[in-house]
Each structure stands twice: as C-alpha cells, then as structure tokens.
mmCIF file of C-alpha atoms in Angstrom:
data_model
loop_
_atom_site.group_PDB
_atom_site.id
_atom_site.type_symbol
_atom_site.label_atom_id
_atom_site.label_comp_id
_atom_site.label_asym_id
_atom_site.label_seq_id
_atom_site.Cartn_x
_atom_site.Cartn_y
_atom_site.Cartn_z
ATOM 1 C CA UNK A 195 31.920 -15.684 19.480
ATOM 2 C CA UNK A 196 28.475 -14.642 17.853
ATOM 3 C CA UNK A 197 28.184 -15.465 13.881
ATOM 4 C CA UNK A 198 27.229 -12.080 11.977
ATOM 5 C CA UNK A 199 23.445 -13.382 11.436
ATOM 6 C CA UNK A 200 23.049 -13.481 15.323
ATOM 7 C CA UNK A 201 24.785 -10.351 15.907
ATOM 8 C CA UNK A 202 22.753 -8.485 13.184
ATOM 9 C CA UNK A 203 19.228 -9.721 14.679
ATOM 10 C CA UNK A 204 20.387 -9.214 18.490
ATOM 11 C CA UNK A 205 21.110 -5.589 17.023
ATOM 12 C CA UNK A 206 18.154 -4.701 14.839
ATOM 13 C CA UNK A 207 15.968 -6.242 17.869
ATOM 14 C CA UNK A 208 17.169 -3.835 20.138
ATOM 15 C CA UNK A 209 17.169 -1.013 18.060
ATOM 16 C CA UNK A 210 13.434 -1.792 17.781
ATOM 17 C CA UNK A 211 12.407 -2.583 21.455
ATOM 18 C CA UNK A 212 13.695 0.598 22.150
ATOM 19 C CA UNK A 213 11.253 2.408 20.233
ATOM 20 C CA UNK A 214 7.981 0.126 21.018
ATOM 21 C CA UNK A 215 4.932 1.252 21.766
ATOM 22 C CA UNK A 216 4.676 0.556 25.465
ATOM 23 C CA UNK A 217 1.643 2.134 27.026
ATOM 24 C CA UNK A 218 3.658 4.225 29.220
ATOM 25 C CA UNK A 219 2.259 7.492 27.254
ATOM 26 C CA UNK A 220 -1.357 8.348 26.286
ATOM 27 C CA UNK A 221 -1.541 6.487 22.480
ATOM 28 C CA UNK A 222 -2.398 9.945 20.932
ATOM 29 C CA UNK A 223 0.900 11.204 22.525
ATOM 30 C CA UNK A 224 2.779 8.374 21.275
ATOM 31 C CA UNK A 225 0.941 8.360 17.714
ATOM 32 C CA UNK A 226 1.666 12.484 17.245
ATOM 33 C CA UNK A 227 5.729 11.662 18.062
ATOM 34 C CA UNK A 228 5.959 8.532 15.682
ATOM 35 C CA UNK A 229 3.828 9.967 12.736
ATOM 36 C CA UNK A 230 6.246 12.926 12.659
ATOM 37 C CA UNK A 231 9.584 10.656 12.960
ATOM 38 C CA UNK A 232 8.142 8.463 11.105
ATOM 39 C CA UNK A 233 7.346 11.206 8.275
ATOM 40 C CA UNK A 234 11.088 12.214 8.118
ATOM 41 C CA UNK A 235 12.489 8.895 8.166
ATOM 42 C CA UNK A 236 10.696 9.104 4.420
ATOM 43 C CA UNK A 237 11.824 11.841 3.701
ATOM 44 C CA UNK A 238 9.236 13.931 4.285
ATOM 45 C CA UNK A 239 6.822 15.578 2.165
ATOM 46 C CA UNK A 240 6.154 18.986 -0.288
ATOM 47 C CA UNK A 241 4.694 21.802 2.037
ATOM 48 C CA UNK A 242 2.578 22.556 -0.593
ATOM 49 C CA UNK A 243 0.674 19.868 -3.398
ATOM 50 C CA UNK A 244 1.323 20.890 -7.603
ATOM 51 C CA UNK A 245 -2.316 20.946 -9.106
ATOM 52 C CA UNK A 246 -3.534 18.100 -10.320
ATOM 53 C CA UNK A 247 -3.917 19.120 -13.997
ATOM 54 C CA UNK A 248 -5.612 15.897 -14.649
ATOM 55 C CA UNK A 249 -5.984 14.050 -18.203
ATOM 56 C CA UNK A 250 -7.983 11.209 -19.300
ATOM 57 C CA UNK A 251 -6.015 9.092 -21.508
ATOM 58 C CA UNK A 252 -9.133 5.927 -22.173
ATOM 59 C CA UNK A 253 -12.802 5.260 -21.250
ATOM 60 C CA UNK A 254 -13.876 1.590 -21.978
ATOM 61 C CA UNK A 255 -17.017 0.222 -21.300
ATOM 62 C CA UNK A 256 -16.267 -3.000 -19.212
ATOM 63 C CA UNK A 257 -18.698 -6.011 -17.982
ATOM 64 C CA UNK A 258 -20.582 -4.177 -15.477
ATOM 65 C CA UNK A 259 -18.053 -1.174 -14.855
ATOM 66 C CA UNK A 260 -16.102 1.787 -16.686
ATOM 67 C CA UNK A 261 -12.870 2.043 -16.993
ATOM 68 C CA UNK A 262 -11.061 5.219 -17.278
ATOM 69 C CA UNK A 263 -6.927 5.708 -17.327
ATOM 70 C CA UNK A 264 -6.111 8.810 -15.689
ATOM 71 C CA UNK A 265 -2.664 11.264 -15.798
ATOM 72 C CA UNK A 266 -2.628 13.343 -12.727
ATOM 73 C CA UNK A 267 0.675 15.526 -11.219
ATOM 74 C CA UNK A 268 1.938 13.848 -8.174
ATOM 75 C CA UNK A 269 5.176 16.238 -7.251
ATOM 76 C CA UNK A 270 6.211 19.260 -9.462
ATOM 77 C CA UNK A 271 7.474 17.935 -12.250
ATOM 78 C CA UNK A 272 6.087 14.208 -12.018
ATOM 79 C CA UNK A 273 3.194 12.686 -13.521
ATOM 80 C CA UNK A 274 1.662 8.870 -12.387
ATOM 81 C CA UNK A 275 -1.295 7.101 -14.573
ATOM 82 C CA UNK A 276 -3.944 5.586 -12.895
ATOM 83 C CA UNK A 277 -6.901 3.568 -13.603
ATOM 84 C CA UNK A 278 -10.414 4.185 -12.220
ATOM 85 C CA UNK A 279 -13.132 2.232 -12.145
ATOM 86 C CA UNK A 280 -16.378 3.182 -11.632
ATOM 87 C CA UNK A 281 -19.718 0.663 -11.046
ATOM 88 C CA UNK A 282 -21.634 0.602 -14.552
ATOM 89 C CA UNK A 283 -24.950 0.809 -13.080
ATOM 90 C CA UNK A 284 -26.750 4.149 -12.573
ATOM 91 C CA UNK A 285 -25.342 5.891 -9.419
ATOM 92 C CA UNK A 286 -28.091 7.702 -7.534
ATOM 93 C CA UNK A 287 -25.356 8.752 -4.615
ATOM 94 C CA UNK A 288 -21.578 8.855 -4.749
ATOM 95 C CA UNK A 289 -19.876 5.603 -3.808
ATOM 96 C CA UNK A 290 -17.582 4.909 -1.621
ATOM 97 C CA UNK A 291 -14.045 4.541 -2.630
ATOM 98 C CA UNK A 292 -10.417 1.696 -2.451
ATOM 99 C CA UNK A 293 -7.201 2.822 -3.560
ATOM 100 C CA UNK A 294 -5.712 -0.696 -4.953
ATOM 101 C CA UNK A 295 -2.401 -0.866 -4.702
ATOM 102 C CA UNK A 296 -0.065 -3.140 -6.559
ATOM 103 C CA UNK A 297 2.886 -4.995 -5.729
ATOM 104 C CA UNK A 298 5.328 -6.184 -7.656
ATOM 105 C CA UNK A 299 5.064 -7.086 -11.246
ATOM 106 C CA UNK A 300 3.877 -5.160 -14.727
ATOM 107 C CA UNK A 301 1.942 -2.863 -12.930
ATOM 108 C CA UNK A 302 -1.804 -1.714 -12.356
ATOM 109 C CA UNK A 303 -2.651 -3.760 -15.515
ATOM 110 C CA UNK A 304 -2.024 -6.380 -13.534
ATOM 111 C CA UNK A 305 -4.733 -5.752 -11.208
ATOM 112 C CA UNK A 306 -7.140 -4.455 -13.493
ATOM 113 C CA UNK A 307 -7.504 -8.217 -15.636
ATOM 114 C CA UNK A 308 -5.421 -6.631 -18.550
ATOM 115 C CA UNK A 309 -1.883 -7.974 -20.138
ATOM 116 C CA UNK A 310 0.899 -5.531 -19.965
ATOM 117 C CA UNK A 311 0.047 -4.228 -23.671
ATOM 118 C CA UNK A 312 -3.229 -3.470 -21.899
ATOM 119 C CA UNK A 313 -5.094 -6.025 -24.061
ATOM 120 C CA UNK A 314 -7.817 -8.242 -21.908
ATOM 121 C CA UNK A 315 -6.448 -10.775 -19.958
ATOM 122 C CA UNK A 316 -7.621 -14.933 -20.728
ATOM 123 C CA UNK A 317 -5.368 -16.631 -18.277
ATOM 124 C CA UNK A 318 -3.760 -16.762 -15.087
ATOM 125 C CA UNK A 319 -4.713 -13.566 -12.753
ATOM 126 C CA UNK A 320 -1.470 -14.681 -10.496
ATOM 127 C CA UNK A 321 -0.873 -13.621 -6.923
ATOM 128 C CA UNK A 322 -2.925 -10.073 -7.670
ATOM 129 C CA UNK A 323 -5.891 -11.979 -8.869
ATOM 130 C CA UNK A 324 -7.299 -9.434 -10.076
ATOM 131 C CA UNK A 325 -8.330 -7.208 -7.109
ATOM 132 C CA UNK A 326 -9.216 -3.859 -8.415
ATOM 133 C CA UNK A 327 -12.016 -5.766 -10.486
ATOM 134 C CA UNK A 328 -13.536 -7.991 -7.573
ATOM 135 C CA UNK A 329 -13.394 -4.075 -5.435
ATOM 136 C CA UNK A 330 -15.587 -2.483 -8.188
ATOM 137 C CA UNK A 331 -18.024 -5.348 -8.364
ATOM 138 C CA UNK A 332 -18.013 -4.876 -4.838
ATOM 139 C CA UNK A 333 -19.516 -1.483 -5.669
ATOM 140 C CA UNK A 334 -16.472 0.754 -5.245
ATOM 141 C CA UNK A 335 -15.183 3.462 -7.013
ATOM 142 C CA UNK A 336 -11.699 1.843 -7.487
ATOM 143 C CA UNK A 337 -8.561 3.535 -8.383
ATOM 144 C CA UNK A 338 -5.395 1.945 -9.264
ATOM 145 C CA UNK A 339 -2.203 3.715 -9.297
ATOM 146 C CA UNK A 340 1.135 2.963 -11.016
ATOM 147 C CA UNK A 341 3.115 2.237 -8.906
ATOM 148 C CA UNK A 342 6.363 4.303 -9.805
ATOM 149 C CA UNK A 343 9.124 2.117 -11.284
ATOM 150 C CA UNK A 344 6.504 -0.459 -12.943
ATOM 151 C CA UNK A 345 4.498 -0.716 -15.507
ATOM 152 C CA UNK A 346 4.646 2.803 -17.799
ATOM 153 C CA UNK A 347 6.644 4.134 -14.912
ATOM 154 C CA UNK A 348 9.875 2.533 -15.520
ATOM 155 C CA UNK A 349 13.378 4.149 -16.651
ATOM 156 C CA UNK A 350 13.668 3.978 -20.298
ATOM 157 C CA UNK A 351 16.212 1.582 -20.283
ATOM 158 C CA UNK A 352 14.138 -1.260 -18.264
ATOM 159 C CA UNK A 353 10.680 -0.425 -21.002
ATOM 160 C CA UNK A 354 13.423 -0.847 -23.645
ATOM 161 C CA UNK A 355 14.061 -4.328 -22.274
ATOM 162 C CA UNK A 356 10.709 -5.966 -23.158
ATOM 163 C CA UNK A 357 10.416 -7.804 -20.230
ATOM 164 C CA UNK A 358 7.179 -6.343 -18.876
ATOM 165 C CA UNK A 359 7.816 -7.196 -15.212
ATOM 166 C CA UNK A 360 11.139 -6.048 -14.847
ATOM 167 C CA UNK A 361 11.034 -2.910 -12.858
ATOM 168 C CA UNK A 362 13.273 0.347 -12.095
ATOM 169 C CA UNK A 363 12.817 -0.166 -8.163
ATOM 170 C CA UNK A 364 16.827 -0.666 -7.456
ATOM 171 C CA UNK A 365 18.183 2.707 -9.989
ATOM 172 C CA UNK A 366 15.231 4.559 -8.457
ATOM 173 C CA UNK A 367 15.279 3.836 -5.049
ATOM 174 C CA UNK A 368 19.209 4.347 -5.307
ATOM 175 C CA UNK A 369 18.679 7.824 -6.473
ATOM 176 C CA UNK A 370 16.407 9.080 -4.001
ATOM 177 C CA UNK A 371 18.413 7.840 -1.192
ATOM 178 C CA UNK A 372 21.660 9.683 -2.535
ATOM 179 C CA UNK A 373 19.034 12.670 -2.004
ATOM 180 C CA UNK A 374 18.083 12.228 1.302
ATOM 181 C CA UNK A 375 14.354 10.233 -0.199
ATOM 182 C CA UNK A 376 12.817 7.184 -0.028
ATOM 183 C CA UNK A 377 11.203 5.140 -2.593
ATOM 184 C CA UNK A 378 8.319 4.577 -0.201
ATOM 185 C CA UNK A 379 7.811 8.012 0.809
ATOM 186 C CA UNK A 380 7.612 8.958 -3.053
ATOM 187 C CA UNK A 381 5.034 6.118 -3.356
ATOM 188 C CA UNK A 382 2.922 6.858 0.257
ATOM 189 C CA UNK A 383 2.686 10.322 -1.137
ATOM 190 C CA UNK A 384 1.457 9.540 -4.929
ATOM 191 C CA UNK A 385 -0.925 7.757 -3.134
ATOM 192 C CA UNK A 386 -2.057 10.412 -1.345
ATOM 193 C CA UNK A 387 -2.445 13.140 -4.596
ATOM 194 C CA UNK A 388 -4.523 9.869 -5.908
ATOM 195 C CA UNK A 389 -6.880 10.548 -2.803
ATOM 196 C CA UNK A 390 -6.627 13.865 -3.962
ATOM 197 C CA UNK A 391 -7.483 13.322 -7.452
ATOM 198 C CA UNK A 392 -10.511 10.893 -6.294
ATOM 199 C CA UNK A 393 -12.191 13.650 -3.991
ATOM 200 C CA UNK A 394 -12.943 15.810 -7.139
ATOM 201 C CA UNK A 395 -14.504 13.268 -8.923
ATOM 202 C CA UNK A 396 -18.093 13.562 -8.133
ATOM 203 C CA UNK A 397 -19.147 9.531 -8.220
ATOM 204 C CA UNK A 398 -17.029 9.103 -4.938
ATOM 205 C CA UNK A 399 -18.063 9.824 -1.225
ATOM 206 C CA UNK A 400 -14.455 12.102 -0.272
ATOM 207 C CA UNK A 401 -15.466 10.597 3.084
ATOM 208 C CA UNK A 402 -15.963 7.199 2.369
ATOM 209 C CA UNK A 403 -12.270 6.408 1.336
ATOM 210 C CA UNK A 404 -10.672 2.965 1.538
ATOM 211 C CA UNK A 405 -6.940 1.773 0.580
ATOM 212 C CA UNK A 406 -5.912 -2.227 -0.272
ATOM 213 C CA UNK A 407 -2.503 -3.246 -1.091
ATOM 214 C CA UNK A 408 -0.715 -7.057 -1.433
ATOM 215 C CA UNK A 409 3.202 -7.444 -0.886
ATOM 216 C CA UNK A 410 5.567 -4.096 -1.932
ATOM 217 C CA UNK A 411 1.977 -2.851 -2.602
ATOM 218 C CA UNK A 412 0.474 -3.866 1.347
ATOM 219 C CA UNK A 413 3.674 -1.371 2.401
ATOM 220 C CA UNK A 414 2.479 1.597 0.386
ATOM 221 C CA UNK A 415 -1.445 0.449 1.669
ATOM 222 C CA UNK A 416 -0.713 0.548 5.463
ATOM 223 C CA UNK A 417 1.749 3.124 5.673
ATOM 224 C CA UNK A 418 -0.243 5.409 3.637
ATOM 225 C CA UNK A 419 -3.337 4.763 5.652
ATOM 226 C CA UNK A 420 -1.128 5.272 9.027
ATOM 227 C CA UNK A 421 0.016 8.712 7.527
ATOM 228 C CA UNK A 422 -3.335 10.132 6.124
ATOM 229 C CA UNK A 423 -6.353 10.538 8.290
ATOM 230 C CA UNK A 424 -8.438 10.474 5.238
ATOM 231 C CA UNK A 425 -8.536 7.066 4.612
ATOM 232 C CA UNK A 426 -10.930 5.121 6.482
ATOM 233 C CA UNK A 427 -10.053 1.853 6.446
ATOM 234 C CA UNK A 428 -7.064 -0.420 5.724
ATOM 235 C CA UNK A 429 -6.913 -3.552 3.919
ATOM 236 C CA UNK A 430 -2.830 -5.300 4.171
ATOM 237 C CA UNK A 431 -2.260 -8.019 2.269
ATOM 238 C CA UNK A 432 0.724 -10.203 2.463
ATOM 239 C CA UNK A 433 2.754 -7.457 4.174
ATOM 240 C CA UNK A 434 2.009 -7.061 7.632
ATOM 241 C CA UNK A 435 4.516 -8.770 9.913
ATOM 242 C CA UNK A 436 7.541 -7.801 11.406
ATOM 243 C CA UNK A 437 10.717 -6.478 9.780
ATOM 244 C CA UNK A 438 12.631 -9.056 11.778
ATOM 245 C CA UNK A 439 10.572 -12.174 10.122
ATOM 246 C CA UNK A 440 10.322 -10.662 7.079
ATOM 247 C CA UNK A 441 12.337 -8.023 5.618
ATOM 248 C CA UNK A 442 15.462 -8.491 7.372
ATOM 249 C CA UNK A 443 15.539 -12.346 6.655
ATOM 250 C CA UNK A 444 16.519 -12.409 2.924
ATOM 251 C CA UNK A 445 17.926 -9.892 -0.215
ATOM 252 C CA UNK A 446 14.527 -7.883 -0.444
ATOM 253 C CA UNK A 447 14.215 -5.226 -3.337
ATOM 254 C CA UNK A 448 15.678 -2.044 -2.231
ATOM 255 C CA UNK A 449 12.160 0.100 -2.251
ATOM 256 C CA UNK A 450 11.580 -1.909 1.083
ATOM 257 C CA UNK A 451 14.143 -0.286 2.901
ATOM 258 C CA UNK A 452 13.924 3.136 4.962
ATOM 259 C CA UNK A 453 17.022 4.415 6.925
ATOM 260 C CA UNK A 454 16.859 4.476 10.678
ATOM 261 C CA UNK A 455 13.181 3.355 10.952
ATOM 262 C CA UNK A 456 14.220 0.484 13.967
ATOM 263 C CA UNK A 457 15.268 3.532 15.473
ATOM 264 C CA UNK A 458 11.445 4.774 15.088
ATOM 265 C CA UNK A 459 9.568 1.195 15.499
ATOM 266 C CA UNK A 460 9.423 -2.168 14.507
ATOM 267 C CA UNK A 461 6.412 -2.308 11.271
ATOM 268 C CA UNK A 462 3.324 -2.972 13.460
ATOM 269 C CA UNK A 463 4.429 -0.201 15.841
ATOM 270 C CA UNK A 464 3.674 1.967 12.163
ATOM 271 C CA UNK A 465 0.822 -0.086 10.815
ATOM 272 C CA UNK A 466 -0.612 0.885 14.518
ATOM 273 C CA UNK A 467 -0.337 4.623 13.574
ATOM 274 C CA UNK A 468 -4.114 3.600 11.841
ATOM 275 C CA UNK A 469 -5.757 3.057 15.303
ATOM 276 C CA UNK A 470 -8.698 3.671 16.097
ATOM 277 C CA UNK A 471 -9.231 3.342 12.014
ATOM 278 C CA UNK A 472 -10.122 -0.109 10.103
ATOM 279 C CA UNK A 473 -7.251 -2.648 9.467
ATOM 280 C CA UNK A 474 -7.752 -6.034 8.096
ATOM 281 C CA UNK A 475 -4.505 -7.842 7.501
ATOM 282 C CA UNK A 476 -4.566 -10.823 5.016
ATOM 283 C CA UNK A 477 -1.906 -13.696 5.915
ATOM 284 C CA UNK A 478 -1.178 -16.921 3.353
ATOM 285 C CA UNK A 479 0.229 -19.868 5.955
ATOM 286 C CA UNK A 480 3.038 -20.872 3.154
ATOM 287 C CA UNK A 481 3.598 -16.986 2.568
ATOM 288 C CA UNK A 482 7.537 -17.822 1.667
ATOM 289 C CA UNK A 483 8.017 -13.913 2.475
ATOM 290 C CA UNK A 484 6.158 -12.428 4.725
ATOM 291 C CA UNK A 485 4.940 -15.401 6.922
ATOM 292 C CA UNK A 486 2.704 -16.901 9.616
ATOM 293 C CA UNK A 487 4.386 -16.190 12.325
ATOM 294 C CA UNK A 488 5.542 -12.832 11.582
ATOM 295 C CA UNK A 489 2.177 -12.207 10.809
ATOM 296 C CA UNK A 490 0.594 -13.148 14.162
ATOM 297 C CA UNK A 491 3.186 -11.653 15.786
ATOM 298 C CA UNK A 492 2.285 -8.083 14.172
ATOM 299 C CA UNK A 493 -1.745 -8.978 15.006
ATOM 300 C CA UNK A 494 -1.160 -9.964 18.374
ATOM 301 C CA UNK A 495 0.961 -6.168 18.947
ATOM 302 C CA UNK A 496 -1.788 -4.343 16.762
ATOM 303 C CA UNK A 497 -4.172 -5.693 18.825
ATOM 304 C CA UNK A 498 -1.986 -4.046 21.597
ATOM 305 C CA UNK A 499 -2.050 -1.230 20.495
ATOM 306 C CA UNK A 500 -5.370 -0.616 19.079
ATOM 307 C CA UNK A 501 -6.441 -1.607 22.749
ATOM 308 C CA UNK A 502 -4.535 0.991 24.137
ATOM 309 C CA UNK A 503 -6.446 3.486 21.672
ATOM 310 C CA UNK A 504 -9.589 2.249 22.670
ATOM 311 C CA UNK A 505 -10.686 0.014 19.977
ATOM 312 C CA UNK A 506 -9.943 -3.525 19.918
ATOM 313 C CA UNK A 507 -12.398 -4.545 17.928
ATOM 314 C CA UNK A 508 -11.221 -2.387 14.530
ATOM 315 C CA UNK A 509 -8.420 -4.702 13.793
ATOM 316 C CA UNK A 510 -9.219 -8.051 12.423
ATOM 317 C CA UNK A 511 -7.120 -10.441 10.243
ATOM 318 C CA UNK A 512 -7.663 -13.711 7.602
ATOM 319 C CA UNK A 513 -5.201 -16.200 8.339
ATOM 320 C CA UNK A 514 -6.058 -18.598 5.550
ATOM 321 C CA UNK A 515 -4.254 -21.452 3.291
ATOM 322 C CA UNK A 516 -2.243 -20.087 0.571
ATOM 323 C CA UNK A 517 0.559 -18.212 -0.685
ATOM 324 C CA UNK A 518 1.985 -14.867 -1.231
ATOM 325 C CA UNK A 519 -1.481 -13.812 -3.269
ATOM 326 C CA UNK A 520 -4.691 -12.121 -2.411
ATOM 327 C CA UNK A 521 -6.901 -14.126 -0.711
ATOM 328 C CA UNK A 522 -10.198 -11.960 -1.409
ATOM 329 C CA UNK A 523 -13.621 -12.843 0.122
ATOM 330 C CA UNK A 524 -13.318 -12.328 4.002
ATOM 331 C CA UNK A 525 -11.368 -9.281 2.820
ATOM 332 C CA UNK A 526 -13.948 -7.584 0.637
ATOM 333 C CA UNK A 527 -16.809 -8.088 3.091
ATOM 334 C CA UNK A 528 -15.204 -6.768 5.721
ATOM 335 C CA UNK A 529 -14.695 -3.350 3.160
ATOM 336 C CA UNK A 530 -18.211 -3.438 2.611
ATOM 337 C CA UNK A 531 -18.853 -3.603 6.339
ATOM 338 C CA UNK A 532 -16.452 -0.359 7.218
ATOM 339 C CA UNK A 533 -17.762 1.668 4.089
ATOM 340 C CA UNK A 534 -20.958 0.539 3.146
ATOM 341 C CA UNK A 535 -22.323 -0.509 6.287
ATOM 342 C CA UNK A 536 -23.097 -3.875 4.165
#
C-alpha cells in the first residue's frame, strides 16, 4: 500500500503532465488556451478598470533619487500605496521602468531601505536587500507596490498587533476563495493598475516596462508578466521552480495556492506564457524553499518552451551561492541589457 505523501505526488504529477506544454500545437495556440484558463483559475478580472484617482501622500529627496508614495484605485472600492522612485539627475528622455515586487515581510518599506515606521533604515537589508534602491540607481523609474495584506495593507486587527511583519495573507486569501477569488489574482491585477498608474507619469517610457519580484513577490512578478503583454521583461527571484519541489513540499502561506491550476500546468508551463519576452530567473543553491533542483528543472522546461516560440536565447538564469534573498548584480545588468540596451 502507497503512504499518503506518495499517493498525493503520484496524483498532483499527473494532474500536471496532463496539461504540459508538449509541442504538439503551434506555441501561440497553446499560449492563447492557457492564458485564458489560466485567467479564470484566478478568478478572473474587472471588464472594465475604476480610474485611477491618484494621490501623492510624500516626496523626499533621497541620495541620488526621489521618492514619492503614491495612493492609486486598484478595483472599485480598493485603494493600494505605492512608492516610486525616480533617478535624481536631470531626465532629458523618459526612463525606462521595474515594477519591484515584494515578498513576504513589512512590506514595500522593506525594499525601499526604510523601517516599517518608514524611518531610514541603518542595518540589515535581509533577504530583499534592498532592491527597489539598487533598480533606481540602475536608472529606472521604480515603483513599488504594497503588496495587499502587508505593510499598510493589513486587516486592522494584524496593524493592531505591532508586529510589523505579521501579515493578513491567511483571513484574506480565505475570503476571496469563499468568493470564487484568489489572493494572487487580486495581487497580478494591482500590479497591473500600477502599470497603469506608471504610463501616465511622464518620466517613464510606457514601452519600456520591466517587473522584478523575490519569493511570494517572484509569483506576482512572473505571473503578472505571463498575463500582461505590456511588460517587457521578467526578472523571478527565488520563485521559479516547480510546484512539485516547492509548493507542494511543505505548509506554504495560503496566498500561494490557486484551485485547479495542475489541471492548467505545472508553474513553468505559466512562467512560459512570457515567451518570446525577457525572463531571468534568480536561484540561491541552499534556497530551503524554492530550491536547486526545482529550479533547473523549471529552466531546463522554459528553455523548452521558449524554443518552441522561437527564442531560446530570451531566457537566462543566475544559479549562484546563497539563500532565499536577492542575489542582484547578474540580475540588474541583464535589465539594463533588455531595457536600456546597456
């Protein structure tokens, strides 16, 4: 007789073989099918988009860049913060611009070198080290989302706590499955009213757009990238694997899950919904979630896949010593390569 762990991976593997990308059907066939399952497996999204009705809540002067904090409407009804920032020197041309996405923790402070009171930082930048600064002094417009259920986003009884990384992820994600919603489909598509938001603003190139993202964060990144043409490039940080190695290994926080997508495909089956776009994966070889060989499991299908659209060469990953952090460098020149031509 099976145990229950080998019965429950014999039967989530062959819910997802089922749906794999095979190459028996033209890629654009296969990608039109899977972006619209795909789609309702979220939930779908509002046939039409509430205005924006933006408000700027701060401008600081930084070292070498501005910092703004931005309201905008994301659904009727629903309002997300964000923080931009924008290269201090003189712009003679709009810039081209990243979406940073956070994972899990206080929130887009926590990318943006500030403490969750949104005083300066002094110490340890931890597994985010920091990346929506290093993307501006890259010379990117940079805007960085909160993430809903951290940060100022949280359910008033989790800000009553005081404990600035506890997070509403389980209540929330609860919620909008008992109404036929996922958490990530509520965060893929505030992250698409941010691209929104960042075409008005007229120090960004609208076609120049770039989206990074480490951990709950690298989800939001590469799925919103697979679902939005917009976006140019992809940069997935300790994310991109299979759910099999990864998700489906340990208790994960609820906003990972989506209902019946083994039924769809397996996560680089999605993250291949980018092709013929961009996509740099970053992978930390004692990543304790989302590991090695996971990892190079998802390249070696991407690669696959992006063959089968006709461009091998657009995926590329960083397999380098670490953790489950941002690694940085190879990552941010190979941004500046896709939208700067640098």
């Amino acid at each position: 007789m099976e145990s229950l762990e080998q019965y429950m991976k014999q039967m989530t593997a062959s819910a997802a073989q089922d749906a794999a990308f095979r190459g028996d059907i033209p890629y654009g066939e296969w990608r039109a099918k899977l972006t619209a399952s795909f789609t309702g497996r979220l939930g779908g999204f509002p046939e039409e988009r509430a205005a924006l009705a933006p408000v700027r809540l701060e401008r600081v002067a930084c070292n070498g860049y501005i910092r703004e904090r931005v309201e905008i409407t994301t659904y009727e009804g629903l309002r997300m913060a964000m923080y931009l920032l924008i290269p201090g020197q003189p712009l003679s041309s709009p810039c081209p611009a990243v979406l940073a996405i956070h994972g899990h923790g206080y929130g887009s402070r926590e990318i943006t070198g500030l403490n969750p009171d949104g005083s300066q930082r002094q110490g340890d930048p931890g597994l985010h080290k920091d990346f929506a600064v290093s993307l501006v002094k890259q010379g990117f417009v940079v805007a960085a989302p909160e993430v809903l259920g951290f940060g100022d986003r949280r359910l008033a009884e989790d800000l009553e706590n005081g404990e600035p990384g506890r997070n509403s992820c389980f209540r929330l994600s609860s919620a909008l499955l008992m109404a036929g919603q996922t958490m990530a489909g509520y965060r893929i598509y505030e992250s698409m009213r941010a691209l929104d938001y960042l075409q008005t603003r007229e120090e960004v190139n609208g076609e120049r757009l770039g989206i990074m993202g480490i951990s709950g964060g690298g989800l939001v990144a590469g799925f919103t990238a697979a679902l939005d043409q917009r976006i140019s490039c992809a940069v997935v940080s300790g994310y991109a694997n299979t759910f099999a190695d990864s998700i489906l290994t340990r208790n994960h926080c609820l906003d990972n899950y989506i209902p019946g997508i083994l039924l769809e495909a397996e996560m680089p089956d999605l993250l291949g919904l980018i092709a013929p776009r961009g996509l740099f994966l970053e992978s930390g070889d004692a990543d304790p979630l989302f590991g090695p060989a996971g990892a190079k499991q998802a390249l070696d299908r991407l690669e696959a896949i992006y063959n089968a659209a006709g461009h091998g060469g657009q995926v590329e990953a960083d397999f380098f010593v670490g953790g489950h952090e941002i690694h940085g460098e190879p990552a941010y020149a190979w941004l500046r390569k896709q939208l700067a031509g640098a």
